[in-house]
Amino acid sequence: MSTAILTGQPVPGSPLEGDLRSLGFDVRVASDAADAESLLAAVPADQRVAVVDARFVGHVHALRLGLTDPRFAASAVPGAVAAKPGARTELTRALRTTAATTGGVVTHDALPDDIAAAMESGATDVHRPDLGTLVATVPDDPQARNEARQAVAAVDDEAVRLRTAVKSRDGFFTTYCISPYSRYIARWCARRGLTPNQVTTASLLTALIAAGCAATGTRGGFVAAGVLLLLSFVLDCTDGQLARYSLQYSTLGAWLDATFDRAKEYAYYAGLALGAANANSDDVWALALGAMVLQTCRHVVDFSFNEANHDATANTSPTAALSDKLDSVGWTVWVRRMIVLPIGERWAMIAVLTAVTTPRITLVVLIIGCALAACYTTAGRVLRSLTRKATRTDRAAQALSDLADNGTLASSFTALGRRGRFLPAPVLAFVGGAAIVAVAAFTSYGSPWVVVAAVVYVVLSGLALARPLKAPLDWLVPPFFRAAEYGTVLVLAAKADVNGALPAAFGLVSAVAYHHYDTVYRIKGGAGAPPRRLVRAIGGQEGRTLVVALAATLLSTTDFTVALTALAVAVALVVLVESIRFWVAAEKKGAPAVHDEGEPA
């Protein structure tokens, strides 16, 4: 239970106390600032507390946004301020400062506004939500109060709440084909006490059932799979809208939502591969793995570019200016969003193709579409980077280094590389990655040259990180490493040409990709990268690449399949145990939740 302390003389007929109770607050009334401080001290230290002016007039949703959002330690709207347990000390200090200024008597000015201002002057970050058309004010006289009440009556609080439950930036398919009704599903869930995490789990289960239907290899199974995949996406949109509608944000929920999105899509790829084999013995595992590799590399490009420029200074370029100008023309916004094939358009395409064509056609079209989207987005970001006069920070350089995922072997060469001058980091990463993938592709299975190329790759991986990654194109280093590691596993498994090798490779890349996505979500959440002991335990990206190359050279094709399976299981167990432990602990500690407000590719 949270506590709200009303300050000042209560206004007859005001619905304020009832509104606060509907938001879960235990309401107490203070006659002056000194009394408010006494009531504040009596509130248990583990509870959220709000100080609200008794003269407040406004929408209930304005109070909800200003007083109950779990993402912020302190927040305020005109006439009300709230603090979570972590900011209670600052709130108490600000209240004492205000009480000393006013002599312990509530003045005609709003006391909560004075408290919020005092907290901000003390370097406390007080979140002030954008209320839009919602009303939140403290009228000084009966006429102003009457005008404020009329303004409240003129705006439909619930309509605003439903509208703002939808992401501020979404794809065309999501905006026009899903959100018009999924927001009402979110409200239905909220009124029945369902949580976003429960809806997220339902979305995952629906997608897994869809993958199972696709795996049957029958036309009925393929049609059912397409329908269920779309239903899973509706639920995927609903969970975020439910979180925004009811402000049920959580650290664990943000992680589950992001992680399950990847798990659903990649499990569906596996279902298509199994379905093709069951339908007509068509082996499309290489296509399924290729689609996963391409999609994961696209995401790494997005994450690396954004992290490199997250807090860069002088972060402008002619290319960015042209992009902003194009966005000012309505139809170009939707065309540009559709070109990048975001999750809504991508899942809709997969669902339709699954229902009416074959798994092979579905995966081929998916790979072509994702490849074109990757070329478009990467080319644009390269142009922006080359024309942008930006100074990147140490934090950005560290984030890129963490995303690189170098292990012990590469790190030893990183130390040596600091003593000399070498080619730019992206060139080293590209040359090393291209060498190992090309040698694996153009030599026979078991060739020792693959190991030689892997050793060269280890050396170049270390040298690429010899200097802080602050150059314009250094954000390309992590994507090059991902393409090299995943591509090597894919090519060597295909070269083995034995039953089970590609499914085992699919499992290994899935486990490693989970680790890389988990790294991204920790960095985005401000928690930093996974501990170095975890990276060392699973070998680092260059160590795993070398191990796979050695296995392909020294083992028979059958034993190579077993080795890939064992490595996949080992990596999955280590990263899952550590990841789940971390996120559960972060949830218990009340770490801030990071929810994406734009649709990822």
XYZ file of C-alpha atoms in Angstrom, residues 75 115 141 144 157 264 349 373 398 461 484 506 542 575 584:
15
model
C 7.960 12.165 -10.222
C 8.914 20.145 -2.592
C -10.079 30.699 -6.375
C -10.451 29.063 -11.502
C -9.618 10.489 -19.520
C 9.408 -17.093 -30.558
C 4.836 -12.040 -44.189
C 16.492 -4.360 -45.296
C 33.114 0.408 -23.430
C 39.970 -10.082 -32.970
C 32.096 -14.434 -38.422
C 21.088 -24.181 -35.005
C 36.927 -16.030 -30.867
C 24.361 -18.422 -19.817
C 15.552 -12.062 -10.894
